[in-house]
Amino acid sequence: GGVRSAFKELSSAVSRSRIGDALDSGAQILVTSCPFCYHHLKEAAGGKMEVKDLSLLVRDLMEG
């Protein structure tokens, strides 16, 4: 989340680790409800996997 403003390297390392864990698990999409996390995870994913905001995912599913 907001850790990046004070600890950029730590935030980047955690984001990369989370993406790695998700990829290792076989996940195709990583979902978060935190806007800061969404931004950092999307950046860390670098197109390797899809990152979605929870509210937007729910909206998309409801719209069909």
XYZ file of C-alpha atoms in Angstrom:
64
model
C 0.000 0.000 0.000
C 1.394 3.349 1.126
C 4.730 1.823 2.191
C 6.267 2.859 -1.121
C 6.368 6.558 -0.197
C 8.844 5.807 2.602
C 10.399 2.489 1.528
C 10.407 2.250 -2.273
C 12.831 -0.685 -2.530
C 10.999 -2.687 0.134
C 7.672 -2.052 -1.566
C 9.056 -3.140 -4.939
C 10.589 -6.287 -3.444
C 7.328 -7.264 -1.732
C 5.359 -6.641 -4.934
C 7.756 -8.783 -6.976
C 7.551 -11.514 -4.349
C 3.731 -11.474 -4.408
C 3.702 -11.697 -8.204
C 6.198 -14.569 -8.051
C 4.051 -16.406 -5.499
C 0.951 -15.907 -7.635
C 2.699 -17.137 -10.778
C 4.124 -20.151 -8.923
C 0.621 -21.062 -7.747
C -0.657 -21.095 -11.316
C -2.903 -18.059 -10.829
C -3.763 -16.129 -13.965
C -5.245 -13.082 -12.226
C -4.232 -11.330 -9.000
C -7.022 -9.311 -7.349
C -6.628 -6.570 -4.747
C -8.930 -4.035 -3.121
C -6.093 -1.598 -2.317
C -5.493 1.113 -4.958
C -1.839 1.494 -3.958
C -1.294 -2.273 -4.095
C -2.984 -2.439 -7.491
C -0.548 0.103 -8.912
C 2.535 -1.564 -7.431
C 1.477 -5.107 -8.314
C 0.573 -4.116 -11.875
C 4.012 -2.545 -12.250
C 5.735 -5.598 -10.749
C 3.754 -7.987 -12.964
C 5.158 -6.349 -16.081
C 2.514 -8.048 -18.232
C 3.327 -11.542 -16.891
C -0.117 -11.791 -15.322
C -3.297 -9.773 -15.046
C -3.816 -7.605 -11.959
C -7.359 -6.403 -11.225
C -9.052 -4.147 -8.718
C -11.707 -6.072 -6.773
C -14.495 -3.544 -7.280
C -13.867 -3.426 -11.029
C -13.798 -7.215 -11.229
C -17.156 -7.425 -9.445
C -18.587 -4.754 -11.746
C -17.371 -6.598 -14.838
C -18.848 -9.877 -13.607
C -22.188 -8.250 -12.819
C -22.352 -6.662 -16.265
C -21.729 -10.031 -17.844
